Tab-separated table of C-alpha atoms and ligand atoms in Angstrom:
chain	number	residue	atom	x	y	z
A	17	UNK	CA	61.946	42.042	-119.133
A	18	UNK	CA	60.176	39.236	-116.721
A	19	UNK	CA	58.623	37.154	-119.187
A	20	UNK	CA	59.012	33.376	-119.000
A	21	UNK	CA	60.757	33.327	-122.166
A	22	UNK	CA	63.706	35.531	-121.315
A	23	UNK	CA	66.506	34.393	-119.120
A	24	UNK	CA	69.949	33.475	-118.155
A	25	UNK	CA	71.873	30.362	-118.383
A	26	UNK	CA	75.173	30.001	-117.044
A	27	UNK	CA	77.656	27.140	-118.005
A	28	UNK	CA	80.087	26.131	-120.314
A	29	UNK	CA	78.941	27.109	-123.556
A	30	UNK	CA	79.698	25.228	-127.063
A	31	UNK	CA	78.007	25.683	-130.439
A	32	UNK	CA	79.087	25.377	-134.084
A	33	UNK	CA	79.293	28.437	-136.638
A	34	UNK	CA	80.667	26.188	-139.519
A	35	UNK	CA	81.627	22.710	-139.928
A	36	UNK	CA	85.056	23.549	-138.792
A	37	UNK	CA	84.570	26.476	-136.822
A	38	UNK	CA	83.439	25.412	-133.084
A	39	UNK	CA	83.022	27.880	-130.533
A	40	UNK	CA	83.669	27.002	-126.782
A	41	UNK	CA	83.078	29.702	-124.090
A	42	UNK	CA	84.148	28.320	-120.589
A	43	UNK	CA	81.718	29.657	-117.443
A	44	UNK	CA	79.830	32.117	-119.341
A	45	UNK	CA	75.978	33.416	-119.850
A	46	UNK	CA	73.605	32.485	-122.324
A	47	UNK	CA	71.053	35.119	-123.014
A	48	UNK	CA	67.585	34.200	-123.891
A	49	UNK	CA	65.436	37.053	-124.937
A	50	UNK	CA	61.507	36.163	-126.088
A	51	UNK	CA	62.610	32.805	-127.495
A	52	UNK	CA	65.752	33.759	-129.438
A	53	UNK	CA	69.338	33.909	-128.395
A	54	UNK	CA	70.493	37.376	-127.341
A	55	UNK	CA	74.400	36.090	-126.995
A	56	UNK	CA	77.063	34.435	-124.981
A	57	UNK	CA	78.699	36.882	-122.889
A	58	UNK	CA	81.672	36.460	-119.901
A	59	UNK	CA	79.703	39.408	-117.694
A	60	UNK	CA	75.856	40.003	-117.637
A	61	UNK	CA	75.439	43.368	-119.568
A	62	UNK	CA	73.364	45.753	-117.021
A	63	UNK	CA	70.105	46.098	-119.395
A	64	UNK	CA	70.020	41.828	-118.578
A	65	UNK	CA	70.763	42.237	-115.363
A	66	UNK	CA	67.251	41.658	-114.009
A	67	UNK	CA	66.633	38.281	-115.844
A	68	UNK	CA	65.980	35.095	-114.158
A	69	UNK	CA	69.745	33.331	-113.868
A	70	UNK	CA	69.845	29.376	-113.690
A	71	UNK	CA	73.206	28.266	-112.853
A	72	UNK	CA	74.255	25.238	-114.575
A	73	UNK	CA	77.646	25.271	-112.862
A	74	UNK	CA	80.146	22.822	-114.641
A	75	UNK	CA	77.449	21.642	-117.128
A	76	UNK	CA	77.750	21.536	-120.857
A	77	UNK	CA	74.922	23.489	-122.638
A	78	UNK	CA	74.905	22.950	-126.318
A	79	UNK	CA	72.113	23.649	-129.063
A	80	UNK	CA	69.296	21.248	-129.029
A	81	UNK	CA	69.806	18.311	-131.473
A	82	UNK	CA	68.329	18.203	-134.900
A	83	UNK	CA	66.576	14.827	-136.626
A	84	UNK	CA	66.127	15.621	-140.219
A	85	UNK	CA	64.781	12.049	-141.196
A	86	UNK	CA	62.539	10.024	-139.094
A	87	UNK	CA	59.232	7.822	-138.876
A	88	UNK	CA	57.152	7.900	-136.117
A	89	UNK	CA	55.171	4.706	-136.904
A	90	UNK	CA	58.049	2.954	-137.233
A	91	UNK	CA	59.202	3.323	-133.738
A	92	UNK	CA	57.231	0.130	-132.717
A	93	UNK	CA	59.379	-1.892	-134.965
A	94	UNK	CA	62.708	-0.581	-133.576
A	95	UNK	CA	65.375	-3.064	-133.224
A	96	UNK	CA	63.547	-5.610	-135.192
A	97	UNK	CA	63.943	-7.282	-138.292
A	98	UNK	CA	67.233	-5.930	-139.282
A	99	UNK	CA	68.398	-8.910	-141.510
A	100	UNK	CA	67.251	-7.659	-144.809
A	101	UNK	CA	67.891	-4.901	-147.225
A	102	UNK	CA	65.460	-2.250	-148.337
A	103	UNK	CA	62.806	-3.599	-150.430
A	104	UNK	CA	62.205	-6.897	-148.538
A	105	UNK	CA	62.097	-5.408	-145.212
A	106	UNK	CA	59.625	-2.579	-146.541
A	107	UNK	CA	57.322	-5.430	-147.630
A	108	UNK	CA	58.236	-7.735	-144.727
A	109	UNK	CA	58.601	-5.407	-141.529
A	110	UNK	CA	57.558	-1.860	-142.478
A	111	UNK	CA	54.271	-1.846	-144.693
A	112	UNK	CA	52.532	-4.274	-142.277
A	113	UNK	CA	53.542	-2.356	-139.221
A	114	UNK	CA	52.067	1.093	-141.165
A	115	UNK	CA	49.148	-0.806	-141.952
A	116	UNK	CA	48.112	-0.969	-138.093
A	117	UNK	CA	47.698	2.965	-138.151
A	118	UNK	CA	44.132	2.772	-139.612
A	119	UNK	CA	43.260	2.001	-136.324
A	120	UNK	CA	43.319	5.129	-134.091
A	121	UNK	CA	43.503	3.107	-130.698
A	122	UNK	CA	46.604	1.463	-132.137
A	123	UNK	CA	48.166	4.995	-132.943
A	124	UNK	CA	47.349	6.366	-130.115
A	125	UNK	CA	49.217	3.966	-128.071
A	126	UNK	CA	52.200	3.414	-130.249
A	127	UNK	CA	52.127	7.660	-130.903
A	128	UNK	CA	52.140	8.102	-127.309
A	129	UNK	CA	55.196	6.281	-127.067
A	130	UNK	CA	57.070	7.723	-129.530
A	131	UNK	CA	56.332	11.421	-128.783
A	132	UNK	CA	57.226	10.781	-125.153
A	133	UNK	CA	60.574	9.513	-126.140
A	134	UNK	CA	61.308	12.000	-128.271
A	135	UNK	CA	60.685	14.783	-125.617
A	136	UNK	CA	62.969	13.050	-123.552
A	137	UNK	CA	65.753	12.774	-125.801
A	138	UNK	CA	67.985	15.294	-127.122
A	139	UNK	CA	66.501	15.907	-130.028
A	140	UNK	CA	64.446	19.386	-130.117
A	141	UNK	CA	63.530	19.682	-134.006
A	142	UNK	CA	62.758	16.680	-136.397
A	143	UNK	CA	61.295	16.185	-139.844
A	144	UNK	CA	58.910	13.095	-139.412
A	145	UNK	CA	57.092	10.508	-141.726
A	146	UNK	CA	53.455	9.500	-140.384
A	147	UNK	CA	51.541	6.994	-142.292
A	148	UNK	CA	48.723	7.490	-145.374
A	149	UNK	CA	46.136	7.692	-143.020
A	150	UNK	CA	45.046	11.242	-142.172
A	151	UNK	CA	43.408	10.685	-138.974
A	152	UNK	CA	46.229	9.309	-136.894
A	153	UNK	CA	48.699	11.560	-138.152
A	154	UNK	CA	46.778	14.575	-137.051
A	155	UNK	CA	46.910	12.477	-133.518
A	156	UNK	CA	50.708	11.964	-134.000
A	157	UNK	CA	50.749	15.742	-134.837
A	158	UNK	CA	48.697	16.587	-131.519
A	159	UNK	CA	50.775	14.313	-129.491
A	160	UNK	CA	53.948	16.177	-130.446
A	161	UNK	CA	52.629	19.613	-129.674
A	162	UNK	CA	52.412	18.533	-126.207
A	163	UNK	CA	55.915	17.502	-126.085
A	164	UNK	CA	56.499	21.297	-127.108
A	165	UNK	CA	59.053	20.449	-129.330
A	166	UNK	CA	59.546	21.946	-132.929
A	167	UNK	CA	58.259	19.178	-135.685
A	168	UNK	CA	57.599	19.086	-139.255
A	169	UNK	CA	55.393	15.644	-139.681
A	170	UNK	CA	53.740	14.678	-143.156
A	171	UNK	CA	50.755	12.452	-143.861
A	172	UNK	CA	52.284	9.828	-146.131
A	173	UNK	CA	51.219	9.606	-149.838
A	174	UNK	CA	51.617	6.035	-151.770
A	175	UNK	CA	49.471	5.087	-154.761
A	176	UNK	CA	51.292	2.485	-156.211
A	177	UNK	CA	53.716	-0.734	-155.686
A	178	UNK	CA	52.212	-0.959	-151.987
A	179	UNK	CA	49.980	-3.645	-150.149
A	180	UNK	CA	46.472	-2.877	-150.437
A	181	UNK	CA	46.024	-1.822	-147.078
A	182	UNK	CA	48.822	1.239	-147.877
A	183	UNK	CA	47.532	1.952	-151.112
A	184	UNK	CA	45.677	4.985	-151.978
A	185	UNK	CA	44.047	5.947	-155.190
A	186	UNK	CA	45.355	9.283	-156.493
A	187	UNK	CA	42.138	11.389	-156.012
A	188	UNK	CA	41.732	9.574	-152.564
A	189	UNK	CA	45.585	10.753	-151.788
A	190	UNK	CA	45.050	14.156	-152.868
A	191	UNK	CA	41.835	14.746	-150.970
A	192	UNK	CA	43.236	13.323	-147.854
A	193	UNK	CA	46.230	15.343	-148.163
A	194	UNK	CA	44.282	18.471	-148.810
A	195	UNK	CA	41.912	18.196	-146.158
A	196	UNK	CA	44.778	17.165	-143.716
A	197	UNK	CA	46.298	20.262	-144.324
A	198	UNK	CA	43.329	22.323	-143.939
A	199	UNK	CA	42.884	20.666	-140.448
A	200	UNK	CA	46.765	21.161	-139.310
A	201	UNK	CA	48.331	24.079	-141.043
A	202	UNK	CA	47.327	26.843	-138.392
A	203	UNK	CA	46.433	24.482	-135.621
A	204	UNK	CA	49.937	24.220	-134.082
A	205	UNK	CA	52.297	26.149	-132.366
A	206	UNK	CA	55.017	24.126	-133.161
A	207	UNK	CA	54.013	21.553	-135.331
A	208	UNK	CA	53.637	22.254	-139.055
A	209	UNK	CA	53.094	19.926	-141.826
A	210	UNK	CA	55.347	18.713	-144.559
A	211	UNK	CA	54.633	16.941	-148.035
A	212	UNK	CA	55.901	13.416	-147.820
A	213	UNK	CA	55.763	11.346	-150.957
A	214	UNK	CA	57.018	8.016	-149.609
A	215	UNK	CA	59.472	7.494	-152.778
A	216	UNK	CA	59.309	7.134	-156.587
A	217	UNK	CA	58.387	3.663	-156.668
A	218	UNK	CA	55.335	4.242	-154.531
A	219	UNK	CA	53.866	7.075	-156.202
A	220	UNK	CA	52.457	7.522	-159.813
A	221	UNK	CA	54.376	10.659	-161.816
A	222	UNK	CA	50.552	12.124	-161.772
A	223	UNK	CA	50.409	12.079	-157.858
A	224	UNK	CA	53.920	13.494	-157.755
A	225	UNK	CA	53.201	16.035	-159.978
A	226	UNK	CA	49.855	17.288	-157.946
A	227	UNK	CA	51.827	17.098	-154.775
A	228	UNK	CA	54.597	19.853	-156.348
A	229	UNK	CA	51.425	21.680	-157.156
A	230	UNK	CA	50.161	21.823	-153.895
A	231	UNK	CA	53.966	22.378	-152.165
A	232	UNK	CA	54.003	25.432	-154.422
A	233	UNK	CA	50.370	27.028	-153.807
A	234	UNK	CA	50.425	26.738	-149.800
A	235	UNK	CA	54.233	27.312	-149.815
A	236	UNK	CA	55.094	23.835	-148.298
A	237	UNK	CA	57.982	21.932	-147.451
A	238	UNK	CA	58.580	18.568	-148.737
A	239	UNK	CA	60.045	15.422	-147.548
A	240	UNK	CA	61.162	11.950	-149.416
A	241	UNK	CA	63.816	9.111	-149.725
A	242	UNK	CA	66.572	9.445	-152.682
A	243	UNK	CA	69.196	7.106	-153.846
A	244	UNK	CA	69.289	4.590	-150.561
A	245	UNK	CA	69.875	0.925	-152.306
A	246	UNK	CA	71.113	-0.004	-155.550
A	247	UNK	CA	67.678	-2.381	-156.365
A	248	UNK	CA	65.640	0.808	-155.601
A	249	UNK	CA	67.880	2.552	-157.965
A	250	UNK	CA	67.385	-0.236	-160.710
A	251	UNK	CA	63.626	0.104	-160.135
A	252	UNK	CA	63.859	3.822	-160.761
A	253	UNK	CA	65.389	3.391	-163.895
A	254	UNK	CA	62.683	1.173	-165.056
A	255	UNK	CA	59.806	3.155	-163.666
A	256	UNK	CA	61.058	6.401	-164.814
A	257	UNK	CA	63.312	5.898	-168.167
A	258	UNK	CA	63.433	8.580	-169.709
A	259	UNK	CA	65.659	10.427	-166.549
A	260	UNK	CA	69.179	9.891	-166.312
A	261	UNK	CA	68.970	9.321	-162.972
A	262	UNK	CA	66.902	9.151	-159.809
A	263	UNK	CA	67.715	12.745	-158.962
A	264	UNK	CA	66.889	13.942	-162.301
A	265	UNK	CA	63.274	11.914	-162.221
A	266	UNK	CA	62.203	13.978	-158.967
A	267	UNK	CA	63.441	17.224	-160.999
A	268	UNK	CA	61.788	16.067	-164.260
A	269	UNK	CA	58.707	15.786	-161.815
A	270	UNK	CA	59.015	19.065	-160.215
A	271	UNK	CA	60.103	17.550	-156.933
A	272	UNK	CA	63.243	18.742	-156.536
A	273	UNK	CA	64.043	21.890	-154.518
A	274	UNK	CA	64.026	24.829	-156.747
A	275	UNK	CA	61.800	27.067	-154.523
A	276	UNK	CA	60.067	23.618	-152.742
A	277	UNK	CA	62.401	23.428	-149.044
A	278	UNK	CA	63.307	19.862	-149.638
A	279	UNK	CA	64.772	17.198	-147.675
A	280	UNK	CA	66.202	13.804	-149.788
A	281	UNK	CA	67.320	11.154	-146.908
A	282	UNK	CA	70.003	9.265	-147.831
A	283	UNK	CA	71.810	9.600	-151.168
A	284	UNK	CA	74.382	6.791	-150.575
A	285	UNK	CA	74.919	5.999	-154.259
A	286	UNK	CA	74.701	9.783	-155.972
A	287	UNK	CA	76.341	10.546	-159.462
A	288	UNK	CA	78.710	13.665	-159.446
A	289	UNK	CA	75.537	15.379	-161.674
A	290	UNK	CA	72.962	14.389	-159.217
A	291	UNK	CA	75.210	16.371	-156.414
A	292	UNK	CA	75.239	19.091	-158.846
A	293	UNK	CA	71.923	19.064	-159.058
A	294	UNK	CA	71.282	18.768	-155.690
A	295	UNK	CA	73.710	22.084	-155.106
A	296	UNK	CA	71.441	23.903	-157.640
A	297	UNK	CA	68.089	23.497	-155.960
A	298	UNK	CA	69.574	23.659	-152.584
A	299	UNK	CA	68.267	20.462	-151.352
A	300	UNK	CA	68.870	19.064	-148.049
A	301	UNK	CA	70.725	15.526	-147.524
A	302	UNK	CA	69.308	13.794	-144.193
A	303	UNK	CA	72.282	11.622	-144.035
A	304	UNK	CA	71.449	8.388	-142.010
A	305	UNK	CA	74.418	6.277	-141.310
A	306	UNK	CA	72.848	3.947	-138.777
A	307	UNK	CA	69.870	2.972	-141.250
A	308	UNK	CA	72.615	2.607	-143.995
A	309	UNK	CA	74.325	-0.118	-141.912
A	310	UNK	CA	71.479	-1.856	-140.841
A	311	UNK	CA	69.943	-2.349	-144.336
A	312	UNK	CA	73.298	-2.721	-145.922
A	313	UNK	CA	72.622	0.137	-148.343
A	314	UNK	CA	75.972	1.573	-148.115
A	315	UNK	CA	78.215	4.168	-146.917
A	316	UNK	CA	77.244	7.702	-147.983
A	317	UNK	CA	80.182	10.049	-149.166
A	318	UNK	CA	79.625	12.635	-146.804
A	319	UNK	CA	82.958	14.169	-147.259
A	320	UNK	CA	82.192	14.541	-151.243
A	321	UNK	CA	78.861	16.076	-149.579
A	322	UNK	CA	80.646	18.882	-147.364
A	323	UNK	CA	83.478	19.492	-150.078
A	324	UNK	CA	80.744	20.567	-152.454
A	325	UNK	CA	79.126	22.681	-149.644
A	326	UNK	CA	76.103	20.775	-150.239
A	327	UNK	CA	73.251	21.382	-147.084
A	328	UNK	CA	73.502	18.237	-144.866
A	329	UNK	CA	71.873	17.267	-141.662
A	330	UNK	CA	71.692	13.789	-139.565
A	331	UNK	CA	68.529	11.761	-139.860
A	332	UNK	CA	67.691	8.581	-137.469
A	333	UNK	CA	65.628	7.271	-139.960
A	334	UNK	CA	63.722	4.742	-137.330
A	335	UNK	CA	63.316	1.948	-137.700
A	336	UNK	CA	65.704	1.142	-140.326
A	337	UNK	CA	68.081	3.245	-138.021
A	338	UNK	CA	67.991	1.456	-134.575
A	339	UNK	CA	68.313	4.623	-132.387
A	340	UNK	CA	66.141	7.659	-131.468
A	341	UNK	CA	69.607	9.486	-130.772
A	342	UNK	CA	71.133	12.104	-132.761
A	343	UNK	CA	74.416	11.966	-130.878
A	344	UNK	CA	74.405	7.926	-131.702
A	345	UNK	CA	73.980	8.981	-135.349
A	346	UNK	CA	76.839	11.362	-134.628
A	347	UNK	CA	79.054	8.766	-133.625
A	348	UNK	CA	77.551	6.202	-136.304
A	349	UNK	CA	78.457	9.197	-139.197
A	350	UNK	CA	82.060	9.103	-137.857
A	351	UNK	CA	82.322	5.517	-137.873
A	352	UNK	CA	81.108	4.979	-141.321
A	353	UNK	CA	83.147	7.816	-143.011
A	354	UNK	CA	86.108	5.873	-141.630
A	355	UNK	CA	85.390	2.754	-143.249
A	356	UNK	CA	84.585	4.098	-146.098
A	357	UNK	CA	88.215	6.115	-146.241
A	358	UNK	CA	89.612	3.147	-145.464
A	359	UNK	CA	88.244	0.247	-147.370
A	360	UNK	CA	86.740	2.427	-150.486
A	361	UNK	CA	87.889	5.845	-151.207
A	362	UNK	CA	91.282	7.489	-149.497
A	363	UNK	CA	90.481	10.660	-151.176
A	364	UNK	CA	87.382	10.915	-148.670
A	365	UNK	CA	88.644	11.912	-145.331
A	366	UNK	CA	86.650	10.581	-142.730
A	367	UNK	CA	84.398	13.419	-140.401
A	368	UNK	CA	85.634	14.758	-137.629
A	369	UNK	CA	83.954	15.329	-134.352
A	370	UNK	CA	83.496	19.132	-135.087
A	371	UNK	CA	82.208	18.396	-138.245
A	372	UNK	CA	79.545	15.632	-136.919
A	373	UNK	CA	78.247	17.959	-134.315
A	374	UNK	CA	78.048	20.673	-136.661
A	375	UNK	CA	75.867	18.195	-138.740
A	376	UNK	CA	73.500	17.162	-135.981
A	377	UNK	CA	72.988	20.938	-134.594
A	378	UNK	CA	73.260	23.842	-136.795
A	379	UNK	CA	73.423	21.249	-140.514
A	380	UNK	CA	70.402	20.063	-139.903
A	381	UNK	CA	68.561	22.780	-138.416
A	382	UNK	CA	69.131	25.346	-141.257
A	383	UNK	CA	65.954	23.704	-142.755
A	384	UNK	CA	64.089	25.000	-139.898
A	385	UNK	CA	65.268	28.209	-140.181
A	386	UNK	CA	68.007	30.105	-137.725
A	387	UNK	CA	67.972	26.755	-135.600
A	388	UNK	CA	70.967	24.846	-134.000
A	389	UNK	CA	73.469	27.256	-133.317
A	390	UNK	CA	73.909	30.280	-130.311
A	391	UNK	CA	74.531	32.713	-132.797
A	392	UNK	CA	72.334	35.937	-131.995
A	393	UNK	CA	68.997	35.695	-133.588
A	394	UNK	CA	68.986	31.936	-133.472
A	395	UNK	CA	65.975	30.190	-131.816
A	396	UNK	CA	66.583	29.313	-127.882
A	397	UNK	CA	66.955	25.547	-128.417
A	398	UNK	CA	69.449	24.223	-125.817
A	399	UNK	CA	70.494	21.290	-124.160
A	400	UNK	CA	72.175	20.966	-120.702
A	401	UNK	CA	74.565	18.060	-120.426
A	402	UNK	CA	75.542	16.758	-117.267
A	403	UNK	CA	78.813	14.762	-117.503
A	404	UNK	CA	79.875	14.458	-113.744
A	405	UNK	CA	78.759	10.992	-113.946
A	406	UNK	CA	81.320	10.193	-116.190
A	407	UNK	CA	84.396	9.425	-113.989
A	408	UNK	CA	87.738	10.497	-115.140
A	409	UNK	CA	91.223	10.873	-113.698
A	410	UNK	CA	92.575	13.677	-116.077
A	411	UNK	CA	91.767	17.180	-117.241
A	412	UNK	CA	89.682	17.585	-120.084
A	413	UNK	CA	89.220	20.568	-122.509
A	414	UNK	CA	85.968	21.579	-123.114
A	415	UNK	CA	86.131	20.427	-126.559
A	416	UNK	CA	87.239	16.962	-125.534
A	417	UNK	CA	84.215	16.797	-122.698
A	418	UNK	CA	82.128	17.401	-125.868
A	419	UNK	CA	83.497	14.491	-127.479
A	420	UNK	CA	82.616	12.429	-124.840
A	421	UNK	CA	79.553	13.592	-124.333
A	422	UNK	CA	78.319	12.548	-127.784
A	423	UNK	CA	79.982	8.810	-127.466
A	424	UNK	CA	78.398	8.465	-123.895
A	425	UNK	CA	75.629	11.368	-123.608
A	426	UNK	CA	73.684	12.583	-120.468
A	427	UNK	CA	71.090	15.111	-120.738
A	428	UNK	CA	69.997	17.139	-117.516
A	429	UNK	CA	67.578	20.097	-119.234
A	430	UNK	CA	65.957	20.829	-122.426
A	431	UNK	CA	64.475	24.066	-124.406
A	432	UNK	CA	63.046	24.970	-127.436
A	433	UNK	CA	62.285	28.328	-128.077
A	434	UNK	CA	63.267	29.520	-124.616
A	435	UNK	CA	60.487	27.196	-122.860
A	436	UNK	CA	61.943	24.325	-120.913
A	437	UNK	CA	60.831	21.246	-121.744
A	438	UNK	CA	59.617	18.322	-119.218
A	439	UNK	CA	62.309	15.193	-119.308
A	440	UNK	CA	60.016	13.092	-116.994
A	441	UNK	CA	58.105	10.096	-117.697
B	14	LIG	N1	62.159	4.139	-148.541
B	14	LIG	C1	61.003	4.159	-148.798
B	14	LIG	N2	60.343	4.047	-147.478
B	14	LIG	C2	61.649	3.852	-146.475
B	14	LIG	C3	61.316	3.779	-145.241
B	14	LIG	O1	60.318	3.495	-144.792
B	14	LIG	N3	62.525	3.480	-144.773
B	14	LIG	C4	63.796	3.622	-145.564
B	14	LIG	N4	64.928	3.577	-144.657
B	14	LIG	N5	63.519	3.832	-146.686
B	14	LIG	C5	62.412	4.074	-147.253
B	15	LIG	FE1	63.223	6.685	-144.196
């Protein structure tokens, strides 16, 4: 029983079972067996008493955070060029930066910074966009593999409405996608490919249909963007007039869930019919409130998503989002929902702290399987949070300490599948 992937952490254990059920168990033992959660115990059961014990004393131990949507090549642009809306921002800031990833030396410099910062963050799983470039996307996957984190990574597809340096033709896009898949599919322990058409305006119908076939033949997941910005939605109407809406356009192109595990980022301006389609097809929504505020895209109706039992997680959406911290995105999700409630829709109550914590752990984690909780059988992804540098005079419950750590985060240790991740530079 003494393998490295089986051990016990002691501390204050906190995790979500559902959006409204937060479990807080003070001073208890979280047992990891071969990379999976065995359970949380008040006393160590006799069959586990030979396992290595790491005592984190009064620290909080929570599941690793999950970033359901981000763009690695845009990390170089974080905190820059925020004074625009989506379509101009893409043209003026984002596409020129992404073109640079044709150059592997530049990609290596930039992606090394991204991978190191993600490793040191509280995130343990992420679904990540690369660029159209096959080689630099493979390099990104190599670098992420060395972090020990669990990531899905996509070579982006774009064959229309894109600058020359980022525009593939359909055949090249397919060839590069297939050879990237062959090289990456079984190469890594914790990094897997995800098919990544950028969004409907930048891919022809034919390419989107080809990508759907690839997802089905190789049983691959898919990620893209949906209904982020009003001008984008009007543009999709022009490009695909036979659809009743943006989600229906993807659906007609056979790219909307329905056996393909799918993440759609944003979903700010959905109709009720689109929400129904998302529900029926079990599509995951990556809610990206920092991005939606920065690009003045709007405020997604997360309460409506929750009421309709849609599958929702959180995304940092770097560099439209300004932070790689899912804790900060939890805070932004709560703040945005409060503004929406006060200013627009009194029927949609703001998110609670419990719900935001759920979205950033088990909500997004479910896309990766049994991830984001400490229920038995879940992947052992955990972070240890030290809050003793936050000074306060009153006594606080575990739930209050969790809330404060979400707003003011401090991370001490991190595990993925029971492996300890280095937080050093
Ligand atoms: N829609 C298409 N591409 C992008 C992107 O890179 N970022 C965001 N926020 N939206 C997009
Ligand atoms: Fe995005």
